[in-house]
Coordinates of C-alpha atoms and ligand atoms in Angstrom, one line a residue:
X701 CA 13.8 -44.3 41.3
X702 CA 12.3 -43.9 37.9
X703 CA 12.5 -40.4 36.4
X704 CA 9.7 -38.4 34.8
X705 CA 10.9 -38.7 31.2
X706 CA 11.0 -42.5 31.3
X707 CA 7.6 -42.5 33.0
X708 CA 6.1 -40.4 30.2
X709 CA 7.8 -42.2 27.4
X710 CA 6.9 -45.6 28.6
X711 CA 3.3 -44.7 29.5
X712 CA 2.8 -42.7 26.2
X713 CA 4.1 -45.5 24.0
X714 CA 2.3 -48.3 25.8
X715 CA -1.0 -46.4 25.9
X716 CA -1.0 -46.1 22.1
X717 CA -0.2 -49.8 22.0
X718 CA -3.1 -50.8 24.2
X719 CA -5.7 -48.4 22.5
X720 CA -4.8 -50.0 19.2
X721 CA -5.2 -53.4 20.8
X722 CA -8.7 -52.9 22.1
X723 CA -9.9 -51.4 18.8
X724 CA -8.5 -54.4 17.0
X725 CA -10.2 -56.8 19.5
X726 CA -13.6 -55.4 18.6
X727 CA -12.9 -55.9 14.9
X728 CA -11.7 -59.4 15.6
X729 CA -15.1 -60.4 17.1
X730 CA -16.9 -58.8 14.2
X731 CA -14.8 -60.8 11.8
X732 CA -15.6 -64.2 13.4
X733 CA -19.3 -63.3 13.3
X734 CA -19.2 -62.1 9.7
X735 CA -17.1 -65.0 8.5
X736 CA -19.3 -67.7 10.0
X737 CA -22.0 -66.8 7.5
X738 CA -24.6 -67.3 10.3
X739 CA -25.7 -63.6 10.3
X740 CA -26.9 -62.5 6.9
X741 CA -27.2 -58.9 7.9
X742 CA -23.4 -58.8 8.5
X743 CA -22.5 -60.2 5.1
X744 CA -20.1 -57.8 3.4
X745 CA -16.8 -58.8 1.9
X746 CA -15.9 -55.1 1.5
X747 CA -16.3 -54.3 5.2
X748 CA -14.8 -57.6 6.2
X749 CA -11.6 -57.1 4.3
X750 CA -11.3 -53.5 5.5
X751 CA -11.7 -54.7 9.0
X752 CA -9.4 -57.7 8.9
X753 CA -6.7 -55.5 7.3
X754 CA -7.0 -52.9 10.0
X755 CA -7.1 -55.6 12.7
X756 CA -3.9 -57.1 11.4
X757 CA -2.1 -53.9 11.1
X758 CA -3.2 -52.7 14.5
X759 CA -2.2 -55.9 16.2
X760 CA 0.9 -56.9 14.3
X761 CA 2.5 -53.4 13.8
X762 CA 1.0 -50.9 16.1
X763 CA 0.4 -52.8 19.4
X764 CA 3.8 -54.5 19.1
X765 CA 6.0 -51.6 18.0
X766 CA 4.6 -49.1 20.5
X767 CA 4.7 -51.7 23.3
X768 CA 8.3 -52.7 22.5
X769 CA 9.4 -49.0 22.4
X770 CA 7.7 -48.2 25.7
X771 CA 9.0 -51.3 27.4
X772 CA 12.5 -50.7 25.9
X773 CA 12.7 -47.2 27.4
X774 CA 11.7 -48.6 30.7
X775 CA 14.2 -51.5 30.7
X776 CA 17.1 -49.3 29.3
X777 CA 16.7 -46.7 32.1
X778 CA 16.0 -49.1 35.0
X779 CA 18.5 -51.8 34.1
X780 CA 21.3 -49.4 33.3
X781 CA 20.3 -46.9 36.0
X782 CA 20.7 -44.1 33.4
X783 CA 18.5 -41.4 32.0
X784 CA 17.3 -41.9 28.5
X785 CA 19.8 -40.6 25.9
X786 CA 18.3 -37.7 24.0
X787 CA 14.6 -37.7 25.1
X788 CA 13.8 -35.1 22.4
X789 CA 14.7 -37.6 19.8
X790 CA 12.7 -40.3 21.5
X791 CA 9.6 -38.1 21.3
X792 CA 10.3 -37.3 17.7
X793 CA 10.4 -41.1 17.0
X794 CA 7.1 -41.5 18.9
X795 CA 5.3 -38.7 17.0
X796 CA 6.7 -40.0 13.6
X797 CA 5.3 -43.4 14.4
X798 CA 2.0 -42.0 15.6
X799 CA 1.5 -39.8 12.6
X800 CA 2.4 -42.8 10.4
X801 CA -0.3 -44.9 12.2
X802 CA -2.9 -42.2 11.7
X803 CA -2.0 -41.7 8.0
X804 CA -2.3 -45.5 7.4
X805 CA -5.6 -45.6 9.3
X806 CA -7.3 -43.3 6.9
X807 CA -7.2 -45.6 3.8
X808 CA -7.6 -48.6 6.0
X809 CA -10.9 -47.5 7.6
X810 CA -12.2 -46.1 4.3
X811 CA -11.7 -49.4 2.5
X812 CA -8.9 -48.2 0.3
X813 CA -6.2 -50.4 1.9
X814 CA -7.9 -53.8 2.2
X815 CA -4.7 -55.6 1.4
X816 CA -4.3 -57.5 4.7
X817 CA -1.4 -57.0 7.0
X818 CA 1.0 -58.7 4.6
X819 CA 0.0 -56.3 1.7
X820 CA 1.3 -58.7 -1.0
X821 CA 1.3 -57.2 -4.5
X822 CA -0.4 -57.2 -6.9
X823 CA -3.2 -56.2 -4.6
X824 CA -2.7 -52.5 -4.3
X825 CA -3.6 -50.1 -1.5
X826 CA -3.8 -46.3 -1.6
X827 CA -0.3 -44.8 -1.4
X828 CA -1.2 -43.1 2.0
X829 CA -1.2 -46.6 3.6
X830 CA 2.3 -47.4 2.5
X831 CA 3.5 -44.0 3.4
X832 CA 2.0 -44.3 6.9
X833 CA 3.4 -47.7 7.4
X834 CA 6.9 -46.5 6.3
X835 CA 6.7 -43.6 8.9
X836 CA 5.7 -46.0 11.6
X837 CA 8.9 -48.0 10.9
X838 CA 11.1 -44.9 10.5
X839 CA 9.9 -43.7 14.0
X840 CA 10.8 -47.1 15.5
X841 CA 14.3 -46.9 14.0
X842 CA 14.8 -43.8 16.3
X843 CA 14.1 -46.1 19.2
X844 CA 16.6 -48.7 17.9
X845 CA 19.3 -46.0 17.7
X846 CA 18.6 -44.8 21.2
X847 CA 18.8 -48.3 22.6
X848 CA 22.1 -49.0 20.8
X849 CA 23.6 -45.7 21.9
X850 CA 22.7 -46.3 25.5
X851 CA 24.1 -49.8 25.4
X852 CA 27.4 -48.6 23.9
X853 CA 27.7 -45.7 26.3
X854 CA 27.1 -47.9 29.3
X855 CA 29.8 -50.3 28.1
X856 CA 32.2 -47.4 27.7
X857 CA 31.4 -46.1 31.2
X858 CA 31.7 -49.6 32.7
X859 CA 34.7 -51.3 31.0
X860 CA 34.9 -55.0 31.6
X861 CA 31.5 -55.2 33.3
X862 CA 28.6 -57.4 32.1
X863 CA 25.7 -55.5 30.5
X864 CA 22.6 -56.3 32.5
X865 CA 20.6 -59.1 30.9
X866 CA 17.5 -56.9 30.4
X867 CA 19.4 -54.4 28.4
X868 CA 21.3 -57.0 26.5
X869 CA 18.0 -58.5 25.3
X870 CA 16.5 -55.1 24.5
X871 CA 19.5 -54.0 22.5
X872 CA 19.6 -57.3 20.6
X873 CA 15.9 -56.7 19.8
X874 CA 16.7 -53.2 18.5
X875 CA 19.5 -54.6 16.3
X876 CA 17.2 -57.4 15.1
X877 CA 14.5 -54.9 14.2
X878 CA 17.0 -52.8 12.1
X879 CA 18.0 -55.9 10.1
X880 CA 14.4 -57.2 9.9
X881 CA 12.8 -54.0 8.7
X882 CA 15.4 -53.5 6.0
X883 CA 13.7 -56.1 3.8
X884 CA 10.3 -54.4 3.8
X885 CA 12.0 -51.0 3.6
X886 CA 13.7 -52.1 0.3
X887 CA 10.4 -53.5 -0.9
X888 CA 8.6 -50.2 -0.1
X889 CA 11.2 -47.8 -1.4
X890 CA 12.1 -49.5 -4.7
X891 CA 8.9 -51.4 -5.5
X892 CA 5.7 -50.5 -3.7
X893 CA 5.9 -46.8 -3.2
X894 CA 6.8 -45.9 -6.9
X895 CA 4.1 -48.4 -8.0
X896 CA 1.4 -47.0 -5.7
X897 CA 2.3 -43.4 -6.7
X898 CA 1.9 -44.4 -10.3
X899 CA 5.6 -43.9 -11.2
X900 CA 5.8 -47.5 -12.4
X901 CA 3.0 -49.5 -14.1
X902 CA 4.1 -53.0 -13.0
X903 CA 5.6 -54.6 -10.0
X904 CA 7.7 -57.7 -9.7
X905 CA 5.6 -59.9 -7.4
X906 CA 8.2 -62.5 -6.9
X907 CA 10.9 -60.0 -5.8
X908 CA 8.3 -58.2 -3.6
X909 CA 7.4 -61.4 -1.8
X910 CA 11.0 -62.4 -1.4
X911 CA 11.8 -59.1 0.3
X912 CA 8.8 -59.4 2.5
X913 CA 9.8 -62.9 3.5
X914 CA 13.1 -61.3 4.6
X915 CA 11.0 -59.4 7.2
X916 CA 8.2 -61.8 7.9
X917 CA 10.0 -64.3 10.0
X918 CA 12.3 -62.2 12.2
X919 CA 9.5 -59.7 12.8
X920 CA 7.7 -62.4 14.9
X921 CA 10.7 -62.7 17.1
X922 CA 10.9 -58.9 17.4
X923 CA 7.4 -59.3 18.9
X924 CA 8.4 -62.3 21.0
X925 CA 11.6 -61.0 22.6
X926 CA 9.8 -58.8 25.3
X927 CA 8.0 -61.9 26.4
X928 CA 11.2 -63.9 26.7
X929 CA 12.9 -60.9 28.4
X930 CA 10.2 -61.0 31.1
X931 CA 10.6 -64.8 31.4
X932 CA 14.3 -64.3 32.2
X933 CA 14.5 -61.0 34.1
X934 CA 11.2 -60.7 36.0
X935 CA 9.6 -64.2 36.4
X936 CA 12.3 -65.9 38.6
X937 CA 12.2 -63.1 41.1
X938 CA 8.4 -63.0 41.1
X939 CA 8.2 -66.7 41.6
X940 CA 10.7 -66.5 44.5
X941 CA 13.5 -68.2 42.6
X942 CA 16.7 -67.4 40.6
X943 CA 17.5 -67.0 37.0
X944 CA 18.7 -70.4 36.1
X945 CA 21.6 -69.3 33.9
X946 CA 22.5 -65.8 32.8
X947 CA 24.8 -67.1 30.1
X948 CA 22.2 -69.5 28.7
X949 CA 19.8 -66.6 28.5
X950 CA 22.3 -64.6 26.4
X951 CA 22.9 -67.6 24.2
X952 CA 19.2 -68.0 23.6
X953 CA 18.8 -64.3 22.6
X954 CA 21.8 -64.5 20.3
X955 CA 20.7 -67.6 18.5
X956 CA 17.1 -66.3 18.3
X957 CA 18.3 -63.0 16.7
X958 CA 21.0 -64.4 14.4
X959 CA 19.0 -67.4 13.1
X960 CA 15.6 -65.7 12.8
X961 CA 16.9 -63.6 9.9
X962 CA 18.1 -66.0 7.2
X963 CA 15.1 -68.3 7.2
X964 CA 12.1 -66.3 5.7
X965 CA 11.6 -68.7 2.8
X966 CA 9.5 -71.0 5.0
X967 CA 6.7 -68.6 4.1
X968 CA 7.4 -69.2 0.4
X969 CA 7.6 -73.0 0.3
X970 CA 4.6 -73.1 -2.0
X971 CA 5.8 -70.1 -4.1
X972 CA 7.3 -70.6 -7.5
X973 CA 9.9 -67.8 -7.6
X974 CA 12.5 -69.5 -5.4
X975 CA 14.1 -72.9 -6.1
X976 CA 13.7 -75.8 -3.7
X977 CA 17.4 -75.8 -2.7
X978 CA 17.1 -72.4 -1.2
X979 CA 13.9 -73.4 0.5
X980 CA 15.6 -76.4 2.0
X981 CA 18.4 -74.2 3.3
X982 CA 15.9 -71.9 5.0
X983 CA 14.1 -74.9 6.4
X984 CA 17.3 -76.1 8.2
X985 CA 17.7 -72.6 9.6
X986 CA 14.1 -72.7 10.8
X987 CA 14.8 -75.8 12.8
X988 CA 17.9 -74.2 14.3
X989 CA 15.9 -71.1 15.4
X990 CA 13.5 -73.4 17.4
X991 CA 16.4 -74.4 19.7
X992 CA 16.5 -71.1 21.7
X993 CA 12.9 -71.5 22.4
X994 CA 13.5 -75.0 23.7
X995 CA 16.4 -73.6 25.8
X996 CA 14.1 -70.9 27.1
X997 CA 11.4 -73.4 28.0
X998 CA 14.0 -75.5 29.8
X999 CA 15.6 -72.8 31.8
X1000 CA 12.4 -70.9 32.7
X1001 CA 10.7 -74.1 33.8
X1002 CA 13.9 -74.9 35.8
X1003 CA 13.6 -71.5 37.5
X1004 CA 10.0 -72.3 38.3
X1005 CA 10.9 -75.8 39.6
X1006 CA 13.4 -74.2 42.0
X1007 CA 10.7 -71.8 43.2
X1008 CA 8.2 -74.7 43.7
X1009 CA 10.8 -76.8 45.6
X1010 CA 11.9 -73.9 47.8
X1011 CA 8.3 -73.6 48.8
X1012 CA 8.2 -77.2 49.8
X1013 CA 7.0 -78.9 46.6
X1014 CA 8.0 -82.6 46.5
X1015 CA 8.2 -85.4 44.0
X1016 CA 8.3 -85.2 40.2
X1017 CA 5.5 -82.7 39.8
X1018 CA 4.6 -81.7 43.3
X1019 CA 6.5 -78.4 42.8
X1020 CA 3.9 -77.2 40.2
X1021 CA 1.2 -77.0 42.9
X1022 CA 3.4 -75.0 45.2
X1023 CA 4.2 -72.3 42.6
X1024 CA 2.7 -68.9 43.4
X1025 CA -0.2 -69.2 40.9
X1026 CA -1.8 -66.0 42.3
X1027 CA 1.2 -63.9 41.2
X1028 CA 0.0 -62.4 37.9
X1029 CA 3.5 -62.6 36.3
X1030 CA 3.9 -66.3 37.3
X1031 CA 0.4 -67.2 36.2
X1032 CA 0.8 -65.5 32.9
X1033 CA 4.1 -67.4 32.4
X1034 CA 2.6 -70.8 33.0
X1035 CA -0.3 -70.1 30.7
X1036 CA 2.1 -68.6 28.1
X1037 CA 4.2 -71.7 28.2
X1038 CA 1.2 -74.0 27.9
X1039 CA 0.1 -72.1 24.7
X1040 CA 3.7 -72.3 23.5
X1041 CA 3.6 -76.1 23.5
X1042 CA 0.8 -76.2 20.9
X1043 CA 1.7 -73.0 19.1
X1044 CA 5.3 -74.1 18.7
X1045 CA 4.3 -77.6 17.7
X1046 CA 2.2 -76.1 14.9
X1047 CA 5.2 -74.0 13.9
X1048 CA 7.3 -77.1 13.5
X1049 CA 4.6 -78.6 11.2
X1050 CA 4.5 -75.4 9.2
X1051 CA 8.3 -75.4 8.9
X1052 CA 8.5 -79.0 7.6
X1053 CA 8.6 -78.5 3.9
X1054 CA 6.4 -81.4 2.9
X1055 CA 3.8 -80.9 5.7
X1056 CA 3.5 -77.2 4.8
X1057 CA 1.7 -78.2 1.7
X1058 CA -1.1 -79.6 3.9
X1059 CA -1.7 -76.4 5.9
X1060 CA -0.4 -73.6 3.8
X1061 CA -3.1 -70.9 3.1
X1062 CA -5.6 -72.7 5.2
X1063 CA -7.2 -71.6 8.5
X1064 CA -4.5 -73.5 10.3
X1065 CA -2.1 -70.7 9.8
X1066 CA -4.1 -67.9 11.6
X1067 CA -4.8 -70.6 14.2
X1068 CA -1.0 -71.0 14.6
X1069 CA -0.2 -67.3 14.9
X1070 CA -3.1 -66.4 17.1
X1071 CA -2.1 -69.1 19.6
X1072 CA 1.6 -68.2 19.6
X1073 CA 1.4 -64.4 19.1
X1074 CA -1.9 -63.3 20.6
X1075 CA -1.6 -66.2 23.1
X1076 CA 2.0 -66.9 24.2
X1077 CA 3.3 -63.4 23.5
X1078 CA 0.5 -61.0 24.2
X1079 CA -0.3 -62.6 27.6
X1080 CA 3.2 -61.7 28.6
X1081 CA 2.6 -58.1 27.4
X1082 CA -0.3 -58.1 29.9
X1083 CA 1.9 -59.4 32.6
X1084 CA 4.6 -56.8 31.9
X1085 CA 2.0 -54.0 31.9
X1086 CA 0.5 -55.3 35.3
X1087 CA 4.0 -55.3 36.7
X1088 CA 5.3 -51.9 35.5
X1089 CA 2.0 -49.8 35.5
X1090 CA 2.1 -49.4 39.3
X1091 CA 5.8 -48.5 39.1
X1092 CA 5.2 -46.0 36.4
X1093 CA 2.0 -44.4 37.9
X1094 CA 3.0 -44.9 41.6
X1095 CA -0.5 -46.3 42.2
X1096 CA -1.0 -49.9 43.5
X1097 CA -2.5 -52.4 41.0
X1098 CA -6.2 -52.3 41.0
X1099 CA -7.7 -55.7 42.1
X1100 CA -5.4 -58.7 41.9
X1101 CA -8.5 -60.9 41.7
X1102 CA -9.7 -59.3 38.5
X1103 CA -6.1 -59.4 37.1
X1104 CA -6.0 -63.2 37.6
X1105 CA -9.4 -63.5 36.1
X1106 CA -8.3 -61.5 33.1
X1107 CA -5.3 -63.8 32.5
X1108 CA -7.3 -67.0 32.8
X1109 CA -10.0 -65.7 30.5
X1110 CA -7.5 -64.7 27.9
X1111 CA -6.0 -68.2 28.0
X1112 CA -9.4 -69.9 27.9
X1113 CA -10.7 -67.7 25.1
X1114 CA -7.6 -68.2 23.0
X1115 CA -7.8 -71.9 23.4
X1116 CA -11.5 -71.9 22.4
X1117 CA -10.7 -69.7 19.4
X1118 CA -7.6 -71.4 18.0
X1119 CA -8.4 -75.1 18.5
X1120 CA -11.3 -75.0 16.0
X1121 CA -9.1 -72.9 13.7
X1122 CA -6.5 -75.5 13.5
X1123 CA -9.1 -78.2 12.9
X1124 CA -10.8 -76.2 10.2
X1125 CA -7.4 -75.8 8.4
X1126 CA -7.0 -79.5 8.4
X1127 CA -10.5 -79.8 7.0
X1128 CA -9.4 -77.6 4.2
X1129 CA -10.9 -74.3 5.1
X1130 CA -8.9 -71.5 3.3
X1131 CA -7.6 -68.5 5.1
X1132 CA -8.2 -65.0 3.9
X1133 CA -11.8 -65.6 2.9
X1134 CA -14.8 -63.4 4.0
X1135 CA -17.3 -66.1 4.3
X1136 CA -17.2 -69.9 4.9
X1137 CA -20.6 -70.7 3.5
X1138 CA -20.6 -72.4 0.1
X1139 CA -23.9 -74.3 0.7
X1140 CA -22.5 -77.7 0.6
X1141 CA -21.9 -80.6 3.0
X1142 CA -18.3 -79.8 3.5
X1143 CA -18.9 -76.2 4.7
X1144 CA -21.9 -77.3 6.8
X1145 CA -19.5 -79.5 8.8
X1146 CA -17.5 -76.4 9.5
X1147 CA -20.4 -74.6 11.3
X1148 CA -20.0 -76.0 14.9
X1149 CA -16.4 -74.9 14.8
X1150 CA -17.4 -71.4 13.6
X1151 CA -19.9 -71.2 16.6
X1152 CA -17.1 -72.2 19.0
X1153 CA -14.9 -69.5 17.5
X1154 CA -17.6 -66.8 18.0
X1155 CA -17.8 -67.8 21.6
X1156 CA -14.0 -67.8 22.0
X1157 CA -13.9 -64.4 20.5
X1158 CA -16.4 -63.1 22.9
X1159 CA -14.5 -64.4 25.9
X1160 CA -11.3 -62.7 24.5
X1161 CA -13.1 -59.4 23.9
X1162 CA -14.4 -59.4 27.5
X1163 CA -10.9 -60.2 28.7
X1164 CA -9.4 -57.4 26.7
X1165 CA -11.9 -54.9 28.0
X1166 CA -11.1 -56.1 31.5
X1167 CA -7.4 -55.6 30.9
X1168 CA -7.9 -52.0 29.9
X1169 CA -10.3 -51.5 32.8
X1170 CA -7.7 -52.7 35.3
X1171 CA -5.0 -50.4 33.9
X1172 CA -7.3 -47.5 33.8
X1173 CA -8.5 -48.1 37.4
X1174 CA -4.9 -48.4 38.5
X1175 CA -3.7 -45.2 36.8
X1176 CA -6.7 -43.1 37.8
X1177 CA -7.2 -44.6 41.2
X1178 CA -8.5 -41.8 43.6
X1179 CA -6.9 -43.4 46.6
X1180 CA -4.0 -41.5 48.1
X1181 CA -1.9 -44.7 48.7
X1182 CA 1.5 -44.2 47.0
X1183 CA 3.2 -47.2 45.4
X1184 CA 6.9 -46.7 45.9
X1185 CA 8.4 -50.0 44.7
X1186 CA 11.3 -50.1 42.3
X1187 CA 11.6 -52.8 39.6
X1188 CA 13.2 -56.0 40.8
X1189 CA 15.4 -57.8 38.3
X1190 CA 16.1 -61.5 38.9
X1191 CA 19.5 -62.6 40.3
X1192 CA 21.3 -65.5 38.6
X1193 CA 21.7 -68.8 40.5
X1194 CA 25.4 -68.6 39.9
X1195 CA 26.2 -64.9 39.4
X1196 CA 29.3 -64.4 37.3
X1197 CA 31.4 -61.3 37.5
X1198 CA 32.2 -61.2 33.8
X1199 CA 31.2 -63.1 30.7
X1200 CA 33.1 -63.5 27.4
X1201 CA 32.9 -60.5 25.2
X1202 CA 30.8 -62.4 22.6
X1203 CA 28.1 -62.7 25.2
X1204 CA 28.3 -59.1 26.0
X1205 CA 28.4 -57.2 22.7
X1206 CA 26.6 -56.8 19.4
X1207 CA 29.5 -56.2 17.0
X1208 CA 30.5 -59.8 16.3
X1209 CA 26.9 -60.9 15.8
X1210 CA 26.2 -58.1 13.4
X1211 CA 29.0 -59.4 11.2
X1212 CA 27.7 -63.0 11.5
X1213 CA 24.2 -61.8 10.5
X1214 CA 25.6 -60.0 7.5
X1215 CA 27.4 -63.1 6.3
X1216 CA 24.3 -65.3 6.8
X1217 CA 22.0 -62.9 5.0
X1218 CA 24.4 -62.6 2.1
X1219 CA 24.4 -66.4 1.8
X1220 CA 20.7 -67.0 2.2
X1221 CA 19.3 -64.0 0.4
X1222 CA 22.1 -62.8 -1.9
X1223 CA 21.5 -65.0 -4.9
X1224 CA 17.8 -65.4 -4.5
X1225 CA 17.5 -61.6 -4.8
X1226 CA 20.2 -61.2 -7.4
X1227 CA 18.5 -63.7 -9.7
X1228 CA 15.6 -61.2 -10.3
X1229 CA 18.1 -58.9 -12.0
X1230 CA 19.8 -61.6 -14.0
X1231 CA 16.7 -63.1 -15.7
X1232 CA 13.8 -62.0 -17.7
X1233 CA 10.8 -61.6 -15.5
X1234 CA 7.2 -61.1 -16.5
X1235 CA 5.7 -58.5 -14.3
X1236 CA 2.1 -58.6 -13.4
X1237 CA 0.1 -55.5 -14.1
X1238 CA -1.3 -53.5 -11.2
X1239 CA -5.0 -53.9 -10.7
X1240 CA -5.5 -51.1 -8.2
X1241 CA -8.8 -49.7 -7.4
Ligands
LIG978 FE1 5.2 -69.0 13.0 C1 3.5 -68.6 10.0 C2 7.1 -71.5 11.6 C3 7.0 -69.3 15.9 C4 4.0 -66.0 14.1 N1 4.0 -67.5 12.2 C5 3.4 -67.6 11.0 C6 2.6 -66.4 10.8 C7 2.8 -65.6 11.9 C8 3.6 -66.4 12.8 C9 2.2 -64.3 12.2 O1 7.7 -72.6 8.9 C10 1.7 -66.0 9.6 C11 2.4 -65.2 8.5 C12 1.4 -65.0 7.4 O2 0.5 -64.2 7.6 O3 1.6 -65.6 6.3 N2 6.7 -70.2 13.7 C13 7.3 -71.2 13.0 C14 8.3 -71.9 13.8 C15 8.2 -71.3 15.0 C16 7.3 -70.2 14.9 C17 9.1 -73.1 13.4 N3 5.4 -67.9 14.7 C18 6.2 -68.2 15.8 C19 6.1 -67.1 16.7 C20 5.3 -66.2 16.2 C21 4.8 -66.7 14.9 C22 6.9 -67.1 18.1 C23 4.8 -64.9 16.8 C24 5.1 -64.3 17.9 N4 5.2 -69.9 11.2 C25 6.1 -70.9 10.8 C26 5.9 -71.2 9.4 C27 4.9 -70.3 8.9 C28 4.5 -69.5 10.1 C29 6.6 -72.2 8.6 C30 4.4 -70.3 7.5 C31 3.1 -71.1 7.4 C32 2.5 -70.9 6.0 O4 2.6 -71.9 5.2 O5 2.0 -69.8 5.6 C33 9.1 -71.6 16.2 O6 9.8 -70.5 16.7 C34 8.4 -72.4 17.3 C35 9.3 -73.0 18.3 C36 8.6 -73.4 19.5 C37 8.6 -74.7 20.0 C38 7.7 -75.0 21.2 C39 8.6 -75.4 22.4 C40 7.7 -75.5 23.7 C41 8.0 -75.0 24.9 C42 7.0 -75.0 26.0 C43 7.4 -75.9 27.1 C44 6.4 -75.8 28.2 C45 5.9 -76.8 29.0 C46 4.8 -76.5 29.9 C47 6.5 -78.2 28.9 C48 9.3 -75.8 19.4 C49 9.4 -74.4 25.1 C50 5.3 -76.3 31.3 C51 4.2 -76.1 32.2 C52 4.3 -75.7 33.6 C53 3.1 -75.8 34.4 C54 5.5 -75.1 34.1
LIG979 CU1 8.2 -67.4 9.9

């Protein structure tokens, strides 16, 4: 049974995540309305950029980090059957991150940090924003340390045994986050913080963007790993099937973590500060990091196929119809995978050096990441919340029908929002602009798409409200019915007593990452110290 500390830590962290999420959804709808140029009274670049910066920070950093921490405490304690190591420290991490979030929110909401979630210099925000963001990250490092300590302790207590897959994935994500955030931490400590406090007058934009690129790709897999964890450890059981291969899942997590780090230059293809050879190297790595997703798609669909066939599905596709579509976790997985086909396809286009020139800095890019992050990834956050909220609160899930409606509307809304976004990008609409109206024929042709996006946003906003309503009604349900189920982890089709040590530990992979990072980022960073660079002056406001 789940203990009170875990219950509070998981609920506390996830509640912050979902409150941030709903606030950001309202901002998102305002942004599509404002940006369309169809409502003159809303026209305000100042408000727009304050809003879009807050929206991005809330979704990309606050929703994700708090969700991942809450879910991590839950998986660590249930998969290992162990209490949380040092709960006092866990709460200290939580409060540090929360205080950081509040500090960053002050300049964001007052228009003093309208630098978008990527905060690329030379646009400068108020120093409170950078300080707050730093604290948010420092708090999350505490979570990483707790996950790694629990993983190592369990291994010591259970020599020769295989670490449960859920904990293996969580610990790899913690390790990934430590490596990932190191890039932006270096950028903050050595470049941005001194510059924003006025200790330095100039900033090396090329070096700052290089260090941010170190973080920018792996961070997206930090967000994604909880979704894949659910695919592997919850979905097969929920569908009435088995985990197709425990070993393949471990390989997928390892490749995902190891190869997500040395490839960030695919965000810099169009930048001048890195040479094309380095970009090419990072491109090769980017294609390698797509393979664990293909492996995940294959094994998760295989688990679903087994489920469908066990339920009597026949023929090539007959098993799809016999899947338990009314199970929220299974439905979310199917919808998530459908969005992954197109979101991932877009990713491959982005990653292809030459084709990147076609879509870089256009509306295609937010189309890509809304589909694959807000779609594929966040729909699994919903499914996880629906699955564990009853376990954490001991209250049965409020209305399965509404839950299914919520998942469908999220999928439909996200498809309506992101398809026009992709098309607009191909039509040449830039990203990061506050209005699309230039009074010419080209921008007139954009209008029907803008209208569709406003509608998609409305569907999403309703769906997001419904999500929170369901969690709220579950937790504060007045009924006396007690939900006493424990979490059920999937069993492997061929359970193996032991796996090779490299599929059961982090040490070797840490070393591999260190070598790959030295190769892919060593010289590209060093070069800034070997040549004369011409810094841009800060133009803060
Ligand atoms: Fe990305 C930009 C490349 C995945 C997020 N990405 C972004 C940005 C974000 C983001 C936030 O190379 C914007 C950053 C900014 O603000 O500047 N991305 C990729 C590639 C992948 C990828 C190659 N991205 C993600 C994920 C994200 C995310 C995951 C968040 C969670 N991305 C890029 C590039 C850029 C970029 C460039 C820079 C663009 C620019 O120029 O600025 C890959 O990981 C994708 C691999 C996925 C696949 C899909 C396989 C499909 C499967 C589904 C099978 C399902 C079936 C259905 C058949 C290859 C496995 C079954 C149905 C049943 C009924 C059962
Ligand atoms: Cu990337």
